[in-house]
Amino acid sequence: MSDIASGRPRGPAIIDTDLITLDSDLGADKESVVAALSARLAAAGRSSDADALTAAVLERESKSATGLPGGLAIPHCRSGAVTTASLGFARLSPKVDFGAPDGPADLVFLIAAPEGAGGDHMKLLTALARALVRPDFVAALRNARTADDVVALVEEVLPPPTESAPPAESPAPESTSGAADPASGANTRARTVVAVTACPTGIAHTYMAADALTAAGERAGVTLHVETQGSSGSTPLPASVIAAADAVIFATDVGVKGRERFAGKPVVASGVKRAINEPDTMIGEALRAARDPSAAKIEPGQAAAGTDADAGSELGWGTRLRQILLTGVSYMIPFVAAGGLLIALGFLLGGYDISDSAADIVVDNTLTDLPDGGLATYLGAVLFQIGSLAFSFLVPALAGYIAFAIADRPGLAPGFTAGAVAVFVGAGFIGGLVGGIIAGFAALYVSRIPLPTWARGLMPVVIIPLLASLVVGALMFVVLGRPLAAITSGLTNWLNGLSGGSAVILGVILGLMMCFDLGGPVNKAAYAFAVAGLDVSNHASLQIMAAVMAAGMVPPLAMALSSLLRPRLYSFAERENGKAAWLLGASFISEGAIPFAAADPIRVIPSMMVGGAVTGGIVMATDVTLSAPHGGVFVIFAMDN
């Protein structure tokens, strides 16, 4: 039965007894528990919409489970539905699974922060998260008799509002010589390790990982300094501390800010939850890396785009190459979306013939000297020309950011150069892929050439761009340009020759790819194939673009419709996701179906692939065309048939 004390709040404003439930059955799954705690926050006037708060928390859960070892769970979010930063607490009976590796949780804190939560609020919330790694605090929560006791316990770990929160850097006490090294089982000199922790939301896991590593460092007799790159602020580690470190630990789910500061240090990397679950193991790995001359090290100027190829993550070359290519595609898409939509708007205002005269109209005419056709034609020409210029960056941006994923910022100049050369020689999208990879590895190789100290300052701004651009430019012009252009031309001719059954088969294949992984590598490959060949003078390319966009809209729209027609088959969170999926699907954002696919992949993904295949085939069979590369139903004006 519920044991909810009443009375005036006696703790800080972030929690009071009205938000606490002890030894209660709140349902059999985490969705029910989150909904119950959200309703309690709303009833206390701390949330304007319990359903919206529940949906925000469960959206965060879909990205990464918040269950922790020891029967704990910390579902959390930042949401506009939260009016006051708050903590809801439940001691559950029976326990409920929140995705922890060791089983279900009986202690659940719902951490709710307003969308624009200030620094003080975020510090209070993260202070609680850090306390949850302390066994004495967790045991006291289990033994608390009343809600007032829970409030008092939380009061002890939260700093008073007038005091500063725990610092972002959490160094362990200085260790003494001869401390035991768990990696070796022998006494060695004291070691120093630095660490960076970061998670996507930066509310809880960032700080729990920091404190778990700090506690493990104390047990191992290691001096540990942690930089937490979270929402409550980040204090960068001093350069002297980094220089003195024997090894580095990256426990992050996002890119490390200022990664280049740790260049030359042995490194161990993982997701943030591993640092919470296995901190002693990670400390031991860092100590072994410090003694191993062949251990992975952070190279100067290395990519910080989350690939961590250097960080002991043991990624295969296939995975590494996929990450590199996806980095280029992800940076390319904004140019495609903006440029393509502007071109489509130009067609809407000026007609499809505007492509032949837009450049001349923009140069020769003004608002006071309109061309034939009047204002609509002039504005259509302006929009078309802006869009064409933005769209022209497609291949250079692809190549540039592929090179960036390999060599970080020094790869940008040679990568963009490679893309521009690919366009110049007619190698197109394929040339951009090949040129970007060559430029990236050329820049990476040049960056490793040993130079005198006085010359190293010239490396990133002069030497690397110069030599890498020369290498990739020469290769593209002299060796690779014509073969790649021939391949591109052959592919274009093949597409133009498609008709009847062969066109339908291509539509089916593209539809299957668009619905296979919902924004993943296969989906992106199909989309990139379509936009790379998009040409208003090429009928086949317009058919392919229509097939890809229509098929990509199927998954979220299908799940939205299903959750509307058969709501009893879906949980509350899934029904909320279904509502959002209407707009996402209409906007051609396939990722709107991910929550459904993650919950039931065996049934959801194959059914969506069938729907996408049928859609792609129908589009090709009925000769539907589309001249805009993005926008969904909002660019219906750019579609024919």
PDB file of C-alpha atoms in Angstrom, residues 264-486:
ATOM      1  CA  GLY A 264      49.784  11.818 -27.283  1.00  0.00           C
ATOM      2  CA  LYS A 265      48.176  10.243 -24.203  1.00  0.00           C
ATOM      3  CA  PRO A 266      47.239   6.544 -23.982  1.00  0.00           C
ATOM      4  CA  VAL A 267      43.455   6.361 -24.066  1.00  0.00           C
ATOM      5  CA  VAL A 268      40.626   4.039 -23.051  1.00  0.00           C
ATOM      6  CA  ALA A 269      37.167   4.881 -24.384  1.00  0.00           C
ATOM      7  CA  SER A 270      33.641   3.603 -23.867  1.00  0.00           C
ATOM      8  CA  GLY A 271      30.068   4.732 -23.457  1.00  0.00           C
ATOM      9  CA  VAL A 272      29.188   6.593 -20.289  1.00  0.00           C
ATOM     10  CA  LYS A 273      27.208   3.701 -18.778  1.00  0.00           C
ATOM     11  CA  ARG A 274      30.221   1.393 -18.770  1.00  0.00           C
ATOM     12  CA  ALA A 275      32.008   3.848 -16.498  1.00  0.00           C
ATOM     13  CA  ILE A 276      29.068   3.593 -14.079  1.00  0.00           C
ATOM     14  CA  ASN A 277      28.824  -0.193 -14.271  1.00  0.00           C
ATOM     15  CA  GLU A 278      32.530  -1.120 -14.533  1.00  0.00           C
ATOM     16  CA  PRO A 279      34.617   1.786 -13.177  1.00  0.00           C
ATOM     17  CA  ASP A 280      37.280  -0.450 -11.601  1.00  0.00           C
ATOM     18  CA  THR A 281      37.773  -2.295 -14.887  1.00  0.00           C
ATOM     19  CA  MET A 282      38.229   0.974 -16.790  1.00  0.00           C
ATOM     20  CA  ILE A 283      40.765   2.251 -14.255  1.00  0.00           C
ATOM     21  CA  GLY A 284      42.674  -1.014 -14.623  1.00  0.00           C
ATOM     22  CA  GLU A 285      42.599  -0.720 -18.427  1.00  0.00           C
ATOM     23  CA  ALA A 286      43.912   2.842 -18.212  1.00  0.00           C
ATOM     24  CA  LEU A 287      46.800   1.727 -15.980  1.00  0.00           C
ATOM     25  CA  ARG A 288      47.708  -1.073 -18.378  1.00  0.00           C
ATOM     26  CA  ALA A 289      47.583   1.347 -21.320  1.00  0.00           C
ATOM     27  CA  ALA A 290      49.920   3.720 -19.444  1.00  0.00           C
ATOM     28  CA  ARG A 291      52.544   0.944 -19.200  1.00  0.00           C
ATOM     29  CA  ASP A 292      52.090  -0.378 -22.754  1.00  0.00           C
ATOM     30  CA  PRO A 293      54.193   1.469 -25.371  1.00  0.00           C
ATOM     31  CA  SER A 294      51.962   0.081 -28.134  1.00  0.00           C
ATOM     32  CA  ALA A 295      48.672   1.154 -26.520  1.00  0.00           C
ATOM     33  CA  ALA A 296      46.262   3.286 -28.536  1.00  0.00           C
ATOM     34  CA  LYS A 297      47.043   6.997 -28.243  1.00  0.00           C
ATOM     35  CA  ILE A 298      45.244  10.174 -29.230  1.00  0.00           C
ATOM     36  CA  GLU A 299      46.925  11.533 -32.326  1.00  0.00           C
ATOM     37  CA  PRO A 300      47.424  15.294 -32.819  1.00  0.00           C
ATOM     38  CA  GLY A 301      44.579  16.804 -34.808  1.00  0.00           C
ATOM     39  CA  GLN A 302      42.565  13.602 -34.597  1.00  0.00           C
ATOM     40  CA  ALA A 303      38.880  13.530 -35.484  1.00  0.00           C
ATOM     41  CA  ALA A 304      36.524  14.233 -32.639  1.00  0.00           C
ATOM     42  CA  ALA A 305      33.402  13.214 -34.483  1.00  0.00           C
ATOM     43  CA  GLY A 306      32.673  10.324 -32.233  1.00  0.00           C
ATOM     44  CA  THR A 307      34.477   7.645 -34.214  1.00  0.00           C
ATOM     45  CA  ASP A 308      37.075   6.860 -31.544  1.00  0.00           C
ATOM     46  CA  ALA A 309      39.020   4.706 -33.890  1.00  0.00           C
ATOM     47  CA  ASP A 310      42.073   5.394 -31.822  1.00  0.00           C
ATOM     48  CA  ALA A 311      40.464   4.783 -28.505  1.00  0.00           C
ATOM     49  CA  GLY A 312      40.759   1.097 -28.182  1.00  0.00           C
ATOM     50  CA  SER A 313      37.230   0.573 -29.369  1.00  0.00           C
ATOM     51  CA  GLU A 314      38.432  -2.166 -31.759  1.00  0.00           C
ATOM     52  CA  LEU A 315      36.235  -1.004 -34.615  1.00  0.00           C
ATOM     53  CA  GLY A 316      36.642  -2.983 -37.812  1.00  0.00           C
ATOM     54  CA  TRP A 317      37.514  -1.162 -40.994  1.00  0.00           C
ATOM     55  CA  GLY A 318      34.046  -1.788 -42.372  1.00  0.00           C
ATOM     56  CA  THR A 319      32.432  -0.066 -39.386  1.00  0.00           C
ATOM     57  CA  ARG A 320      35.010   2.707 -39.434  1.00  0.00           C
ATOM     58  CA  LEU A 321      34.460   3.347 -43.159  1.00  0.00           C
ATOM     59  CA  ARG A 322      30.685   3.417 -42.667  1.00  0.00           C
ATOM     60  CA  GLN A 323      31.046   6.011 -39.913  1.00  0.00           C
ATOM     61  CA  ILE A 324      33.287   8.130 -42.135  1.00  0.00           C
ATOM     62  CA  LEU A 325      30.857   8.056 -45.061  1.00  0.00           C
ATOM     63  CA  LEU A 326      27.842   8.764 -42.843  1.00  0.00           C
ATOM     64  CA  THR A 327      29.616  11.790 -41.398  1.00  0.00           C
ATOM     65  CA  GLY A 328      29.975  13.188 -44.915  1.00  0.00           C
ATOM     66  CA  VAL A 329      26.357  12.413 -45.806  1.00  0.00           C
ATOM     67  CA  SER A 330      24.989  13.939 -42.594  1.00  0.00           C
ATOM     68  CA  TYR A 331      26.820  17.230 -43.210  1.00  0.00           C
ATOM     69  CA  MET A 332      25.778  17.184 -46.875  1.00  0.00           C
ATOM     70  CA  ILE A 333      22.037  16.859 -46.212  1.00  0.00           C
ATOM     71  CA  PRO A 334      21.473  20.461 -44.989  1.00  0.00           C
ATOM     72  CA  PHE A 335      22.849  21.765 -48.302  1.00  0.00           C
ATOM     73  CA  VAL A 336      20.553  19.345 -50.130  1.00  0.00           C
ATOM     74  CA  ALA A 337      17.468  20.217 -48.101  1.00  0.00           C
ATOM     75  CA  ALA A 338      17.938  23.992 -48.207  1.00  0.00           C
ATOM     76  CA  GLY A 339      19.049  24.147 -51.832  1.00  0.00           C
ATOM     77  CA  GLY A 340      16.490  21.670 -53.098  1.00  0.00           C
ATOM     78  CA  LEU A 341      13.554  23.320 -51.353  1.00  0.00           C
ATOM     79  CA  LEU A 342      14.583  26.740 -52.647  1.00  0.00           C
ATOM     80  CA  ILE A 343      14.790  25.335 -56.174  1.00  0.00           C
ATOM     81  CA  ALA A 344      11.314  23.847 -55.751  1.00  0.00           C
ATOM     82  CA  LEU A 345       9.953  27.198 -54.545  1.00  0.00           C
ATOM     83  CA  GLY A 346      11.562  28.803 -57.584  1.00  0.00           C
ATOM     84  CA  PHE A 347       9.659  26.391 -59.807  1.00  0.00           C
ATOM     85  CA  LEU A 348       6.452  27.142 -57.907  1.00  0.00           C
ATOM     86  CA  LEU A 349       6.742  30.879 -58.581  1.00  0.00           C
ATOM     87  CA  GLY A 350       8.519  30.978 -61.915  1.00  0.00           C
ATOM     88  CA  GLY A 351       7.548  27.710 -63.571  1.00  0.00           C
ATOM     89  CA  TYR A 352       9.864  24.897 -64.688  1.00  0.00           C
ATOM     90  CA  ASP A 353      11.314  27.023 -67.501  1.00  0.00           C
ATOM     91  CA  ILE A 354      12.912  29.302 -64.898  1.00  0.00           C
ATOM     92  CA  SER A 355      15.938  26.978 -64.812  1.00  0.00           C
ATOM     93  CA  ASP A 356      16.940  28.229 -68.296  1.00  0.00           C
ATOM     94  CA  SER A 357      16.809  31.955 -67.538  1.00  0.00           C
ATOM     95  CA  ALA A 358      17.258  32.372 -63.769  1.00  0.00           C
ATOM     96  CA  ALA A 359      20.932  33.367 -63.914  1.00  0.00           C
ATOM     97  CA  ASP A 360      20.320  36.060 -66.525  1.00  0.00           C
ATOM     98  CA  ILE A 361      17.240  37.419 -64.713  1.00  0.00           C
ATOM     99  CA  VAL A 362      19.060  37.737 -61.381  1.00  0.00           C
ATOM    100  CA  VAL A 363      21.938  39.635 -63.023  1.00  0.00           C
ATOM    101  CA  ASP A 364      19.960  41.815 -65.447  1.00  0.00           C
ATOM    102  CA  ASN A 365      16.749  42.605 -63.544  1.00  0.00           C
ATOM    103  CA  THR A 366      15.729  44.186 -60.242  1.00  0.00           C
ATOM    104  CA  LEU A 367      12.537  44.807 -58.273  1.00  0.00           C
ATOM    105  CA  THR A 368      12.168  48.075 -60.182  1.00  0.00           C
ATOM    106  CA  ASP A 369      13.010  46.517 -63.537  1.00  0.00           C
ATOM    107  CA  LEU A 370      11.036  43.264 -63.624  1.00  0.00           C
ATOM    108  CA  PRO A 371      11.439  40.661 -66.390  1.00  0.00           C
ATOM    109  CA  ASP A 372       8.660  39.312 -68.568  1.00  0.00           C
ATOM    110  CA  GLY A 373       6.302  37.499 -66.246  1.00  0.00           C
ATOM    111  CA  GLY A 374       6.475  40.143 -63.539  1.00  0.00           C
ATOM    112  CA  LEU A 375       7.243  39.822 -59.849  1.00  0.00           C
ATOM    113  CA  ALA A 376       6.533  36.086 -59.603  1.00  0.00           C
ATOM    114  CA  THR A 377       9.059  35.314 -62.336  1.00  0.00           C
ATOM    115  CA  TYR A 378      11.699  37.552 -60.735  1.00  0.00           C
ATOM    116  CA  LEU A 379      11.249  36.065 -57.255  1.00  0.00           C
ATOM    117  CA  GLY A 380      11.191  32.580 -58.743  1.00  0.00           C
ATOM    118  CA  ALA A 381      14.515  33.281 -60.461  1.00  0.00           C
ATOM    119  CA  VAL A 382      16.058  34.599 -57.231  1.00  0.00           C
ATOM    120  CA  LEU A 383      14.894  31.567 -55.244  1.00  0.00           C
ATOM    121  CA  PHE A 384      16.011  29.157 -57.955  1.00  0.00           C
ATOM    122  CA  GLN A 385      19.449  30.743 -58.197  1.00  0.00           C
ATOM    123  CA  ILE A 386      19.991  30.753 -54.419  1.00  0.00           C
ATOM    124  CA  GLY A 387      18.907  27.136 -54.274  1.00  0.00           C
ATOM    125  CA  SER A 388      21.144  26.163 -57.185  1.00  0.00           C
ATOM    126  CA  LEU A 389      24.161  27.747 -55.532  1.00  0.00           C
ATOM    127  CA  ALA A 390      23.410  25.984 -52.229  1.00  0.00           C
ATOM    128  CA  PHE A 391      22.818  22.704 -54.047  1.00  0.00           C
ATOM    129  CA  SER A 392      26.142  23.068 -55.855  1.00  0.00           C
ATOM    130  CA  PHE A 393      27.905  22.482 -52.526  1.00  0.00           C
ATOM    131  CA  LEU A 394      26.493  18.952 -52.355  1.00  0.00           C
ATOM    132  CA  VAL A 395      29.582  17.106 -53.623  1.00  0.00           C
ATOM    133  CA  PRO A 396      32.217  19.457 -52.078  1.00  0.00           C
ATOM    134  CA  ALA A 397      30.448  19.256 -48.680  1.00  0.00           C
ATOM    135  CA  LEU A 398      30.260  15.464 -48.934  1.00  0.00           C
ATOM    136  CA  ALA A 399      33.960  15.159 -49.759  1.00  0.00           C
ATOM    137  CA  GLY A 400      34.991  17.841 -47.277  1.00  0.00           C
ATOM    138  CA  TYR A 401      33.274  16.255 -44.301  1.00  0.00           C
ATOM    139  CA  ILE A 402      34.363  12.743 -45.230  1.00  0.00           C
ATOM    140  CA  ALA A 403      37.904  14.098 -45.014  1.00  0.00           C
ATOM    141  CA  PHE A 404      36.982  15.872 -41.761  1.00  0.00           C
ATOM    142  CA  ALA A 405      35.818  12.547 -40.261  1.00  0.00           C
ATOM    143  CA  ILE A 406      39.252  11.087 -41.031  1.00  0.00           C
ATOM    144  CA  ALA A 407      41.638  13.955 -40.266  1.00  0.00           C
ATOM    145  CA  ASP A 408      39.534  16.521 -38.366  1.00  0.00           C
ATOM    146  CA  ARG A 409      39.817  20.214 -39.364  1.00  0.00           C
ATOM    147  CA  PRO A 410      43.063  19.854 -41.371  1.00  0.00           C
ATOM    148  CA  GLY A 411      41.119  17.587 -43.747  1.00  0.00           C
ATOM    149  CA  LEU A 412      38.458  20.170 -44.626  1.00  0.00           C
ATOM    150  CA  ALA A 413      40.398  22.186 -47.208  1.00  0.00           C
ATOM    151  CA  PRO A 414      41.734  19.216 -49.206  1.00  0.00           C
ATOM    152  CA  GLY A 415      38.336  17.503 -48.904  1.00  0.00           C
ATOM    153  CA  PHE A 416      36.411  20.461 -50.322  1.00  0.00           C
ATOM    154  CA  THR A 417      39.058  20.765 -53.023  1.00  0.00           C
ATOM    155  CA  ALA A 418      38.582  17.103 -53.936  1.00  0.00           C
ATOM    156  CA  GLY A 419      34.825  17.627 -54.177  1.00  0.00           C
ATOM    157  CA  ALA A 420      35.228  20.679 -56.390  1.00  0.00           C
ATOM    158  CA  VAL A 421      37.575  18.752 -58.693  1.00  0.00           C
ATOM    159  CA  ALA A 422      35.065  15.879 -58.838  1.00  0.00           C
ATOM    160  CA  VAL A 423      32.374  18.292 -60.020  1.00  0.00           C
ATOM    161  CA  PHE A 424      34.747  19.901 -62.533  1.00  0.00           C
ATOM    162  CA  VAL A 425      35.742  16.602 -64.197  1.00  0.00           C
ATOM    163  CA  GLY A 426      32.172  15.243 -64.176  1.00  0.00           C
ATOM    164  CA  ALA A 427      32.807  12.533 -61.563  1.00  0.00           C
ATOM    165  CA  GLY A 428      29.915  13.779 -59.445  1.00  0.00           C
ATOM    166  CA  PHE A 429      28.791  12.021 -56.286  1.00  0.00           C
ATOM    167  CA  ILE A 430      31.035   8.986 -56.778  1.00  0.00           C
ATOM    168  CA  GLY A 431      34.031  11.250 -57.316  1.00  0.00           C
ATOM    169  CA  GLY A 432      33.168  13.101 -54.113  1.00  0.00           C
ATOM    170  CA  LEU A 433      33.149   9.864 -52.118  1.00  0.00           C
ATOM    171  CA  VAL A 434      36.475   8.690 -53.503  1.00  0.00           C
ATOM    172  CA  GLY A 435      38.100  12.132 -53.388  1.00  0.00           C
ATOM    173  CA  GLY A 436      36.994  12.762 -49.801  1.00  0.00           C
ATOM    174  CA  ILE A 437      38.523   9.497 -48.600  1.00  0.00           C
ATOM    175  CA  ILE A 438      41.800  10.183 -50.416  1.00  0.00           C
ATOM    176  CA  ALA A 439      41.920  13.755 -49.091  1.00  0.00           C
ATOM    177  CA  GLY A 440      41.262  12.628 -45.521  1.00  0.00           C
ATOM    178  CA  PHE A 441      43.969   9.992 -45.455  1.00  0.00           C
ATOM    179  CA  ALA A 442      46.399  12.285 -47.270  1.00  0.00           C
ATOM    180  CA  ALA A 443      45.850  14.964 -44.613  1.00  0.00           C
ATOM    181  CA  LEU A 444      46.197  12.369 -41.841  1.00  0.00           C
ATOM    182  CA  TYR A 445      49.461  11.074 -43.322  1.00  0.00           C
ATOM    183  CA  VAL A 446      50.918  14.552 -43.770  1.00  0.00           C
ATOM    184  CA  SER A 447      50.002  15.456 -40.171  1.00  0.00           C
ATOM    185  CA  ARG A 448      52.249  12.631 -38.943  1.00  0.00           C
ATOM    186  CA  ILE A 449      55.368  13.830 -40.775  1.00  0.00           C
ATOM    187  CA  PRO A 450      57.927  14.749 -38.077  1.00  0.00           C
ATOM    188  CA  LEU A 451      58.907  18.404 -38.230  1.00  0.00           C
ATOM    189  CA  PRO A 452      61.008  20.721 -36.081  1.00  0.00           C
ATOM    190  CA  THR A 453      59.136  22.418 -33.266  1.00  0.00           C
ATOM    191  CA  TRP A 454      59.314  25.824 -34.971  1.00  0.00           C
ATOM    192  CA  ALA A 455      57.533  24.443 -38.060  1.00  0.00           C
ATOM    193  CA  ARG A 456      54.705  22.520 -36.364  1.00  0.00           C
ATOM    194  CA  GLY A 457      52.619  25.664 -35.979  1.00  0.00           C
ATOM    195  CA  LEU A 458      52.386  25.834 -39.767  1.00  0.00           C
ATOM    196  CA  MET A 459      51.062  22.267 -40.077  1.00  0.00           C
ATOM    197  CA  PRO A 460      47.281  22.762 -39.695  1.00  0.00           C
ATOM    198  CA  VAL A 461      46.988  26.032 -41.646  1.00  0.00           C
ATOM    199  CA  VAL A 462      49.607  25.731 -44.396  1.00  0.00           C
ATOM    200  CA  ILE A 463      51.496  22.466 -44.741  1.00  0.00           C
ATOM    201  CA  ILE A 464      48.632  19.941 -44.385  1.00  0.00           C
ATOM    202  CA  PRO A 465      46.134  21.801 -46.633  1.00  0.00           C
ATOM    203  CA  LEU A 466      48.835  22.504 -49.227  1.00  0.00           C
ATOM    204  CA  LEU A 467      50.313  19.013 -49.533  1.00  0.00           C
ATOM    205  CA  ALA A 468      47.042  17.084 -49.100  1.00  0.00           C
ATOM    206  CA  SER A 469      45.229  19.296 -51.650  1.00  0.00           C
ATOM    207  CA  LEU A 470      48.110  18.857 -54.080  1.00  0.00           C
ATOM    208  CA  VAL A 471      48.044  15.068 -53.677  1.00  0.00           C
ATOM    209  CA  VAL A 472      44.286  14.611 -54.030  1.00  0.00           C
ATOM    210  CA  GLY A 473      43.969  17.219 -56.794  1.00  0.00           C
ATOM    211  CA  ALA A 474      46.721  15.636 -58.859  1.00  0.00           C
ATOM    212  CA  LEU A 475      45.288  12.135 -58.414  1.00  0.00           C
ATOM    213  CA  MET A 476      41.791  13.272 -59.347  1.00  0.00           C
ATOM    214  CA  PHE A 477      42.898  15.185 -62.444  1.00  0.00           C
ATOM    215  CA  VAL A 478      45.609  12.863 -63.732  1.00  0.00           C
ATOM    216  CA  VAL A 479      44.531   9.362 -62.698  1.00  0.00           C
ATOM    217  CA  LEU A 480      41.022   9.004 -61.302  1.00  0.00           C
ATOM    218  CA  GLY A 481      38.933  11.792 -62.844  1.00  0.00           C
ATOM    219  CA  ARG A 482      38.138  10.242 -66.223  1.00  0.00           C
ATOM    220  CA  PRO A 483      37.398   6.690 -64.965  1.00  0.00           C
ATOM    221  CA  LEU A 484      35.112   8.046 -62.235  1.00  0.00           C
ATOM    222  CA  ALA A 485      33.401  10.356 -64.719  1.00  0.00           C
ATOM    223  CA  ALA A 486      32.865   7.370 -67.041  1.00  0.00           C
TER     224      ALA A 486
END
